[in-house]
Every structure is written in C-alpha cells, then in structure tokens.
Amino acid sequence: MKRLNKVLATVLASTMMATMVAGCAAGSGSGAAGGSGSDSKVIKIGSVHPLTGNYAYEAQSIINSQKLAIEEINAAGGITSMGGAKLELVVGDSQASADTGASETERLIAEGCSILTGTFQSGVTLTCMQKAEQNEVPFLVTVSNNVAMFENGFEWCFRIQPNADVFAQDFIEYISAVKTDDIKTAVLIHEDSLTGTDSGDIISENMASTGIELLDRITYSASTSTLSTEVTKLADLKPDLLITIGYFADTSLLVKELNERGIKIKMVCGVANGGISDSKFISDFGDSVENFLDLNYRFNPNSDKTKALLESYKAKYSDDMSVHAVWGYESIYVIADALERAGSSKPEDVRNAMKSTNITEHVLAQSGAITFDTKGENINAAGVLVQIQNGKHVVVYPTEFAESELRYNK
Amino acid sequence: MNAFFQASIDGVLMGGVYALAALGISLIFGVMKITNFAHGALITVGMYVTFELYVLLGITPYVALPLVMVTMFVIGYLVQKVFLNPLMGVAGHNQLLLTQGLAIVIENAILVMFSANYQSVSVPGFETAIRLGSITINKPKLVAFLFVAIIAAGIYVLLEKTDLGRAIRATSVQPEGATLMGIVVPRINQIAFGLGIVCAGVAGALLTPTQYIYPTSGNTYSLKCFVIAVFGGLGNIWGAILAGLIIGVVESFSALWLGGSWSELIVYMIFILTLIIKPTGLLGKKG
C-alpha cells in the first residue's frame, strides 16, 4: 500500500510538472505572437515518411523537397490571406511500419498540425489515413499508389499522384500505342507487396488487349537477397518484352543478374519502377540500361517551372531531385493553395478548401488541373513513358510531354 | 534440367554466405549463451568498413578482407568487454534486449554518418558471370564461397587445435570450471564474441560486390541467419554450415518451383518445424 502511494504521488507530481511546463510554454508562445505582430503565426504541416529503414533515401528526398517548397512559399511572403503566416514542416518517422506510422500521425496531430502528408508505402499510408479520419484532420498522400485505400469512403483524405489502376491502365494504353510488330511475348515480374500486386493484377488481366502474349508472371519478395532463380526462368522464356514492377534495390538485383548472364531483351518496361526511374540506376548500370522504359509519374519536363525547380533542388541538396520528391514539393503547393483560400488553419476549413482545389500551374506531367473527385483522387492524374537515352531520363510518350522519340532496340 | 543445376549452384553459393554469418551467431551462443540480435547490424558494419576502404584506399573487398577482419574483431571484443561482460550471469533476456538496442544504435549511427543513400562497390572483371555451357556462375558469389570455406576451416582449426580454442570450448561447457582451471573467462568471452563478429563482418564484406550497402542492408540476413543457427543446432559450427547450405538451396528451389514469394515462407516453416520436431537442431546435442 505504501509503495502504491509512492507511485501515485510520483505520477501526480510529474503530471503537475508537465502541465505547468506546457502552460508556461503556451503562455510564452501567445505572448510572443501578441508582441511581434501577426507575421509570427506559424501553420504546421505534418510529414510522416520512413526515414529509417529500406526507403530512408526516398523518404529523405521527399522531405527535402517539401522543405524546399516551404522555403519558397515563406520567402514569397507566406500565406497572404492569413497575414503572411509562415509554414512549418513537422517531421515524423514511420520507420516503414504501419503501427509506428499511425502513432507518429497521432503525435503530429497532437502537436497541432493543420494537415498531414505521407507516407511512401501504401500499407503505412492506410493506417495513417485512418488516424487522420478519426481525428478529423486532412491527409494529403505524397506517394502511395494502392487503389483500395481511397475506396473506404474517407472524407479527409486526398491524393495527387496517379494510383496503381491509372498506372496499369496507362501502361496498357501506351504500350499498345508504341509497340512494334516484333514484340509478341511478354513476362511480368514484380515484387509481391500490395504495390506490386495491385498493378500486376490489372496488367495480367488486360495484357491480351495489347496483342502481346503474357508468357508468365513471376513474383518475389522485395527484400530478397538474390533473384538468380527468377532470372533463370526468364532466360528460358525469352520474352520480347519484360515488364518489371519493383523498388530500387530489387530492380537493380534483377538488372545485375541479366547483365551477368548477357541476357538481352528487346524491350524492358517498368511500371512505377523505383529503380528504372532513379538517376542512380543510370550511374550504376550505364549503357546496359540504355533504352529501358518506365511508365511512371513525373514532373512535366517541358515546363520552365520544373526546370527551375530541378536546379534549385540540386543547388540546395547537391543531389538530383528524384521523381518521388516532386510529389513532396507539389503537395506543399496544393496545401498552401488551400490555406490561402481557406484563410484559416483549422483542419476542417483546410479540408473544405482542399475539396475545391483547382491548380492549373503545377510541375506535374498531367494534362489539366490538379482537382479532386469525391473520393479525394486527382481527376487528371496520369503517367508518362520515360526512357533512358544517352544516360538521361527523357519522356517519350504521350507526345504532349515528350522530350524525345522512343528508341527501339534492334 | 538446366534450371535445376542453375538453381542448385545459386543456392549453394548463397548458402555459403548465410552459413558464415550464421556461424558467428552459433559461436557466440555456444560460448556465452547470448542471442546476438545485433548480428545483422554488424553485417552492415562489415559492409561499410569494406566500402570505406574501397573509397579511401581504392582496394577491392577481397584485398580489404584482412583489415575488415581486424576491425570487426576489435569491435566485437570491445562490445563484449564494455556492454556484455557486465551482464554475464544475469537473466538472459537482459543480454537479448541489449543486443537489440545495440542494433538500433548501430543502424542509426550509420544513418547519421553515411546517410541513407545506396552505396555500391565494383570489382573490375566481376560484372560478368562464368559460363559453363548454359549454366552461369556468379563470380563474387563463387569467390565468397571460397573465402567462407577458408574462414570456416580456420575457425575449426582454432577451436580444435589450439590452446585458445580449448579454453573457448572449456568456457562454453563450464564457465565456472574453466575459471577454476585458470582461464580468464571474461577475456575468452571477448575473444569469442570478437570471432563471431568477424564472421558477420566478413559475410558483409563478401556481399558488397553483389548487394547495395545502406544502413539496414544487413537486416535481410539477420533473422535468416538466426533461423539457420537454430536449424543447424545453436552452438554447433558444422550445424550452422550445413543448415546455411540447405537453406540456400531450399530458397533457390522454392523460388524455381513455387515462386519467389514462397521462399521466405518455406524458410520460416522449416524454422517452426525445427522448433517443434527437433528443438536442438540438425546437429545439436540434447541440452
């Protein structure tokens, strides 16, 4: 009993201390706001991404680009409708885990974020979206292409990027348009998480409509240490077209094994492939990945806005801006636009403003404005075909965004 | 038929690296009864040491191997001395938690020091495979396999034929008895842990020509090596090697016949079945 009392006393004392400290902090905060005028108002934007784990590199690039966008907006005077309020990014680490992502989402909400963004992995994004819904705080997906998560009737969630359905349908449409007569057979190889399986399903169902015969569908775990058996199978099947859906490390493993055995394939095309669309992929593999294609989301290469963005990113972080990072950047502009129109940082007002988003000036390779349907999906989201030519990524299809003509292997 | 031979070769070569890493876990458990959950993180450390030597001195992983071994031995020796020796003799879960904590610290230290970027090491002339008819053999994996054989043999000789080995074995059987015979058990523990970590580091170094190096790249091997060590019989060196080769081949064939998604499922099924049917593992003695 004595011991229980002691424990209770400690708990009570620490709670009181915590309350006092919090009270002081809040007091000094409001004092400062009153003293120095309205420009000290800060709007918090949450960002939950896997900063530790296998996707730390991609996550960091998304956060870098979000910070870049916030710097630009703050430097240009912040949110004018709110007296030049400044944006601040509050970062959470999902550690590539759905549970951690959800608890980080709650933490960011408790810290007073007006809107949240995330998370790069569909499985994690879903649990974060659920937390955002429960707490009635809007959530804007940066990167995650799973289709089902926007079929739950969520009312606080939005996504700018094309989902897996759009990717797969665009792939079928574009490949039918660009294929030559000597491409008769295909093999689909993909990692077996939600991301790979979603697109894989649609492609294998619709492959017949392209006139190309799908010989086999090979799946593997993205964390695998070897793909030699899978490549052995590929070598036996000798497809004209290899369709690959995967992340950076596993796709690299695939290409290494293909190169080692000297296997040449007429056309290699990724679908939202984390390897082929990464510039490190080109520096690692050089000529051997020349003419590789990827159906992916991308910035609009022909817009001046994009060119300026790529330069300032490189200047700031001395690294090329990845295609994923673009979504971090654009997400901040979509949020800033909503805040500007809402004139308020209350989550509900932000959500309502998000619903009537209509941004015509953006850096994305999609025709038309960024605008959301009733589910929260970007109506005009689309993919483009990107090809590696002379060691650079260039858009080759649709022609509206094309920088160069598609090249075929002999 | 070709696919069959190809899968066998790929499986055995991959299994060799698994075996070496698992041997480290087994050795550490055998001597100190510590389950080292930091093993995967230390494989990553081995990879980064190799990578740094490659960047700074321009030497290939194979040339760097002796330096990697020395570095890893020192790291292991100090980890045991500073963190684990004070915990010897207390309940086992304390050491287990400590190694898990250590793994997190190491991963994040690497993240801070080297960033999350994927790094790679290239060995000139190793980009193409050796061809035997329609069978291809991956050069880095073949060389890794040879090194694994040499190092495993070295550890065997050390344990069986030297005074130090006898002292290590004595400590593993009866630490109190070993102390009475004049063996300084804490130091033997440090040496044994150092040797176990050398296995992890060398496995990491030998993986660098085929794998990307990033702060969590050892994690793929961590749990798998633990499974292999248990499957082979914890504390049994030959068991770890045999189990490593078996798991490598099983993975390869399940990928061939059932698809890559199955290989992990089957590996962990073997683990569960081992625990149910023969908890002492393939070559383990009854405890």
mmCIF file with all atom_site columns, N, CA, C and O in Angstrom, chain B residues 140-163:
data_model
loop_
_atom_site.group_PDB
_atom_site.id
_atom_site.type_symbol
_atom_site.label_atom_id
_atom_site.label_alt_id
_atom_site.label_comp_id
_atom_site.label_asym_id
_atom_site.label_entity_id
_atom_site.label_seq_id
_atom_site.pdbx_PDB_ins_code
_atom_site.Cartn_x
_atom_site.Cartn_y
_atom_site.Cartn_z
_atom_site.occupancy
_atom_site.B_iso_or_equiv
_atom_site.pdbx_formal_charge
_atom_site.auth_seq_id
_atom_site.auth_comp_id
_atom_site.auth_asym_id
_atom_site.auth_atom_id
_atom_site.pdbx_PDB_model_num
ATOM 1  N N  . PRO B 1 140 ? 31.449 -13.044 -57.909 1.00 0.00 ? 140 PRO B N  1
ATOM 2  C CA . PRO B 1 140 ? 31.586 -12.641 -56.500 1.00 0.00 ? 140 PRO B CA 1
ATOM 3  C C  . PRO B 1 140 ? 31.071 -13.702 -55.529 1.00 0.00 ? 140 PRO B C  1
ATOM 4  O O  . PRO B 1 140 ? 31.666 -13.920 -54.472 1.00 0.00 ? 140 PRO B O  1
ATOM 5  N N  . LYS B 1 141 ? 29.997 -14.381 -55.914 1.00 0.00 ? 141 LYS B N  1
ATOM 6  C CA . LYS B 1 141 ? 29.456 -15.395 -55.002 1.00 0.00 ? 141 LYS B CA 1
ATOM 7  C C  . LYS B 1 141 ? 30.372 -16.607 -54.925 1.00 0.00 ? 141 LYS B C  1
ATOM 8  O O  . LYS B 1 141 ? 30.517 -17.225 -53.865 1.00 0.00 ? 141 LYS B O  1
ATOM 9  N N  . LEU B 1 142 ? 31.013 -16.939 -56.063 1.00 0.00 ? 142 LEU B N  1
ATOM 10 C CA . LEU B 1 142 ? 31.943 -18.072 -56.070 1.00 0.00 ? 142 LEU B CA 1
ATOM 11 C C  . LEU B 1 142 ? 33.149 -17.756 -55.179 1.00 0.00 ? 142 LEU B C  1
ATOM 12 O O  . LEU B 1 142 ? 33.558 -18.572 -54.347 1.00 0.00 ? 142 LEU B O  1
ATOM 13 N N  . VAL B 1 143 ? 33.700 -16.558 -55.349 1.00 0.00 ? 143 VAL B N  1
ATOM 14 C CA . VAL B 1 143 ? 34.854 -16.162 -54.534 1.00 0.00 ? 143 VAL B CA 1
ATOM 15 C C  . VAL B 1 143 ? 34.448 -16.116 -53.060 1.00 0.00 ? 143 VAL B C  1
ATOM 16 O O  . VAL B 1 143 ? 35.186 -16.584 -52.187 1.00 0.00 ? 143 VAL B O  1
ATOM 17 N N  . ALA B 1 144 ? 33.260 -15.572 -52.799 1.00 0.00 ? 144 ALA B N  1
ATOM 18 C CA . ALA B 1 144 ? 32.776 -15.512 -51.418 1.00 0.00 ? 144 ALA B CA 1
ATOM 19 C C  . ALA B 1 144 ? 32.728 -16.910 -50.826 1.00 0.00 ? 144 ALA B C  1
ATOM 20 O O  . ALA B 1 144 ? 33.142 -17.140 -49.692 1.00 0.00 ? 144 ALA B O  1
ATOM 21 N N  . PHE B 1 145 ? 32.248 -17.851 -51.629 1.00 0.00 ? 145 PHE B N  1
ATOM 22 C CA . PHE B 1 145 ? 32.124 -19.224 -51.145 1.00 0.00 ? 145 PHE B CA 1
ATOM 23 C C  . PHE B 1 145 ? 33.498 -19.780 -50.753 1.00 0.00 ? 145 PHE B C  1
ATOM 24 O O  . PHE B 1 145 ? 33.648 -20.431 -49.718 1.00 0.00 ? 145 PHE B O  1
ATOM 25 N N  . LEU B 1 146 ? 34.506 -19.500 -51.583 1.00 0.00 ? 146 LEU B N  1
ATOM 26 C CA . LEU B 1 146 ? 35.851 -19.998 -51.284 1.00 0.00 ? 146 LEU B CA 1
ATOM 27 C C  . LEU B 1 146 ? 36.371 -19.386 -49.972 1.00 0.00 ? 146 LEU B C  1
ATOM 28 O O  . LEU B 1 146 ? 36.917 -20.087 -49.130 1.00 0.00 ? 146 LEU B O  1
ATOM 29 N N  . PHE B 1 147 ? 36.165 -18.079 -49.827 1.00 0.00 ? 147 PHE B N  1
ATOM 30 C CA . PHE B 1 147 ? 36.604 -17.428 -48.587 1.00 0.00 ? 147 PHE B CA 1
ATOM 31 C C  . PHE B 1 147 ? 35.870 -18.002 -47.368 1.00 0.00 ? 147 PHE B C  1
ATOM 32 O O  . PHE B 1 147 ? 36.455 -18.192 -46.308 1.00 0.00 ? 147 PHE B O  1
ATOM 33 N N  . VAL B 1 148 ? 34.593 -18.248 -47.539 1.00 0.00 ? 148 VAL B N  1
ATOM 34 C CA . VAL B 1 148 ? 33.811 -18.821 -46.438 1.00 0.00 ? 148 VAL B CA 1
ATOM 35 C C  . VAL B 1 148 ? 34.425 -20.151 -46.020 1.00 0.00 ? 148 VAL B C  1
ATOM 36 O O  . VAL B 1 148 ? 34.616 -20.421 -44.833 1.00 0.00 ? 148 VAL B O  1
ATOM 37 N N  . ALA B 1 149 ? 34.762 -20.974 -47.020 1.00 0.00 ? 149 ALA B N  1
ATOM 38 C CA . ALA B 1 149 ? 35.342 -22.283 -46.716 1.00 0.00 ? 149 ALA B CA 1
ATOM 39 C C  . ALA B 1 149 ? 36.648 -22.115 -45.953 1.00 0.00 ? 149 ALA B C  1
ATOM 40 O O  . ALA B 1 149 ? 36.900 -22.799 -44.953 1.00 0.00 ? 149 ALA B O  1
ATOM 41 N N  . ILE B 1 150 ? 37.490 -21.159 -46.414 1.00 0.00 ? 150 ILE B N  1
ATOM 42 C CA . ILE B 1 150 ? 38.788 -20.954 -45.757 1.00 0.00 ? 150 ILE B CA 1
ATOM 43 C C  . ILE B 1 150 ? 38.590 -20.492 -44.306 1.00 0.00 ? 150 ILE B C  1
ATOM 44 O O  . ILE B 1 150 ? 39.220 -21.011 -43.377 1.00 0.00 ? 150 ILE B O  1
ATOM 45 N N  . ILE B 1 151 ? 37.679 -19.517 -44.139 1.00 0.00 ? 151 ILE B N  1
ATOM 46 C CA . ILE B 1 151 ? 37.496 -18.960 -42.799 1.00 0.00 ? 151 ILE B CA 1
ATOM 47 C C  . ILE B 1 151 ? 36.851 -19.976 -41.849 1.00 0.00 ? 151 ILE B C  1
ATOM 48 O O  . ILE B 1 151 ? 37.246 -20.098 -40.692 1.00 0.00 ? 151 ILE B O  1
ATOM 49 N N  . ALA B 1 152 ? 35.904 -20.727 -42.368 1.00 0.00 ? 152 ALA B N  1
ATOM 50 C CA . ALA B 1 152 ? 35.280 -21.756 -41.531 1.00 0.00 ? 152 ALA B CA 1
ATOM 51 C C  . ALA B 1 152 ? 36.330 -22.772 -41.103 1.00 0.00 ? 152 ALA B C  1
ATOM 52 O O  . ALA B 1 152 ? 36.383 -23.189 -39.940 1.00 0.00 ? 152 ALA B O  1
ATOM 53 N N  . ALA B 1 153 ? 37.213 -23.152 -42.048 1.00 0.00 ? 153 ALA B N  1
ATOM 54 C CA . ALA B 1 153 ? 38.270 -24.102 -41.714 1.00 0.00 ? 153 ALA B CA 1
ATOM 55 C C  . ALA B 1 153 ? 39.205 -23.491 -40.664 1.00 0.00 ? 153 ALA B C  1
ATOM 56 O O  . ALA B 1 153 ? 39.616 -24.165 -39.711 1.00 0.00 ? 153 ALA B O  1
ATOM 57 N N  . GLY B 1 154 ? 39.496 -22.206 -40.831 1.00 0.00 ? 154 GLY B N  1
ATOM 58 C CA . GLY B 1 154 ? 40.362 -21.515 -39.875 1.00 0.00 ? 154 GLY B CA 1
ATOM 59 C C  . GLY B 1 154 ? 39.780 -21.543 -38.474 1.00 0.00 ? 154 GLY B C  1
ATOM 60 O O  . GLY B 1 154 ? 40.477 -21.830 -37.499 1.00 0.00 ? 154 GLY B O  1
ATOM 61 N N  . ILE B 1 155 ? 38.493 -21.278 -38.392 1.00 0.00 ? 155 ILE B N  1
ATOM 62 C CA . ILE B 1 155 ? 37.849 -21.268 -37.075 1.00 0.00 ? 155 ILE B CA 1
ATOM 63 C C  . ILE B 1 155 ? 37.835 -22.673 -36.471 1.00 0.00 ? 155 ILE B C  1
ATOM 64 O O  . ILE B 1 155 ? 38.060 -22.859 -35.278 1.00 0.00 ? 155 ILE B O  1
ATOM 65 N N  . TYR B 1 156 ? 37.651 -23.654 -37.349 1.00 0.00 ? 156 TYR B N  1
ATOM 66 C CA . TYR B 1 156 ? 37.668 -25.033 -36.865 1.00 0.00 ? 156 TYR B CA 1
ATOM 67 C C  . TYR B 1 156 ? 39.036 -25.377 -36.258 1.00 0.00 ? 156 TYR B C  1
ATOM 68 O O  . TYR B 1 156 ? 39.122 -25.892 -35.149 1.00 0.00 ? 156 TYR B O  1
ATOM 69 N N  . VAL B 1 157 ? 40.082 -25.052 -36.997 1.00 0.00 ? 157 VAL B N  1
ATOM 70 C CA . VAL B 1 157 ? 41.444 -25.341 -36.513 1.00 0.00 ? 157 VAL B CA 1
ATOM 71 C C  . VAL B 1 157 ? 41.697 -24.610 -35.201 1.00 0.00 ? 157 VAL B C  1
ATOM 72 O O  . VAL B 1 157 ? 42.206 -25.179 -34.231 1.00 0.00 ? 157 VAL B O  1
ATOM 73 N N  . LEU B 1 158 ? 41.285 -23.326 -35.172 1.00 0.00 ? 158 LEU B N  1
ATOM 74 C CA . LEU B 1 158 ? 41.487 -22.529 -33.965 1.00 0.00 ? 158 LEU B CA 1
ATOM 75 C C  . LEU B 1 158 ? 40.824 -23.183 -32.757 1.00 0.00 ? 158 LEU B C  1
ATOM 76 O O  . LEU B 1 158 ? 41.408 -23.312 -31.689 1.00 0.00 ? 158 LEU B O  1
ATOM 77 N N  . LEU B 1 159 ? 39.581 -23.625 -32.947 1.00 0.00 ? 159 LEU B N  1
ATOM 78 C CA . LEU B 1 159 ? 38.819 -24.178 -31.825 1.00 0.00 ? 159 LEU B CA 1
ATOM 79 C C  . LEU B 1 159 ? 39.324 -25.544 -31.406 1.00 0.00 ? 159 LEU B C  1
ATOM 80 O O  . LEU B 1 159 ? 39.354 -25.886 -30.226 1.00 0.00 ? 159 LEU B O  1
ATOM 81 N N  . GLU B 1 160 ? 39.758 -26.364 -32.400 1.00 0.00 ? 160 GLU B N  1
ATOM 82 C CA . GLU B 1 160 ? 40.088 -27.752 -32.095 1.00 0.00 ? 160 GLU B CA 1
ATOM 83 C C  . GLU B 1 160 ? 41.567 -27.968 -31.782 1.00 0.00 ? 160 GLU B C  1
ATOM 84 O O  . GLU B 1 160 ? 41.916 -28.873 -31.048 1.00 0.00 ? 160 GLU B O  1
ATOM 85 N N  . LYS B 1 161 ? 42.439 -27.146 -32.362 1.00 0.00 ? 161 LYS B N  1
ATOM 86 C CA . LYS B 1 161 ? 43.854 -27.490 -32.300 1.00 0.00 ? 161 LYS B CA 1
ATOM 87 C C  . LYS B 1 161 ? 44.705 -26.536 -31.471 1.00 0.00 ? 161 LYS B C  1
ATOM 88 O O  . LYS B 1 161 ? 45.912 -26.726 -31.372 1.00 0.00 ? 161 LYS B O  1
ATOM 89 N N  . THR B 1 162 ? 44.128 -25.467 -30.976 1.00 0.00 ? 162 THR B N  1
ATOM 90 C CA . THR B 1 162 ? 44.977 -24.525 -30.238 1.00 0.00 ? 162 THR B CA 1
ATOM 91 C C  . THR B 1 162 ? 44.560 -24.460 -28.766 1.00 0.00 ? 162 THR B C  1
ATOM 92 O O  . THR B 1 162 ? 43.443 -24.838 -28.408 1.00 0.00 ? 162 THR B O  1
ATOM 93 N N  . ASP B 1 163 ? 45.442 -23.936 -27.936 1.00 0.00 ? 163 ASP B N  1
ATOM 94 C CA . ASP B 1 163 ? 45.132 -23.771 -26.512 1.00 0.00 ? 163 ASP B CA 1
ATOM 95 C C  . ASP B 1 163 ? 43.979 -22.807 -26.329 1.00 0.00 ? 163 ASP B C  1
ATOM 96 O O  . ASP B 1 163 ? 43.102 -23.005 -25.494 1.00 0.00 ? 163 ASP B O  1
#
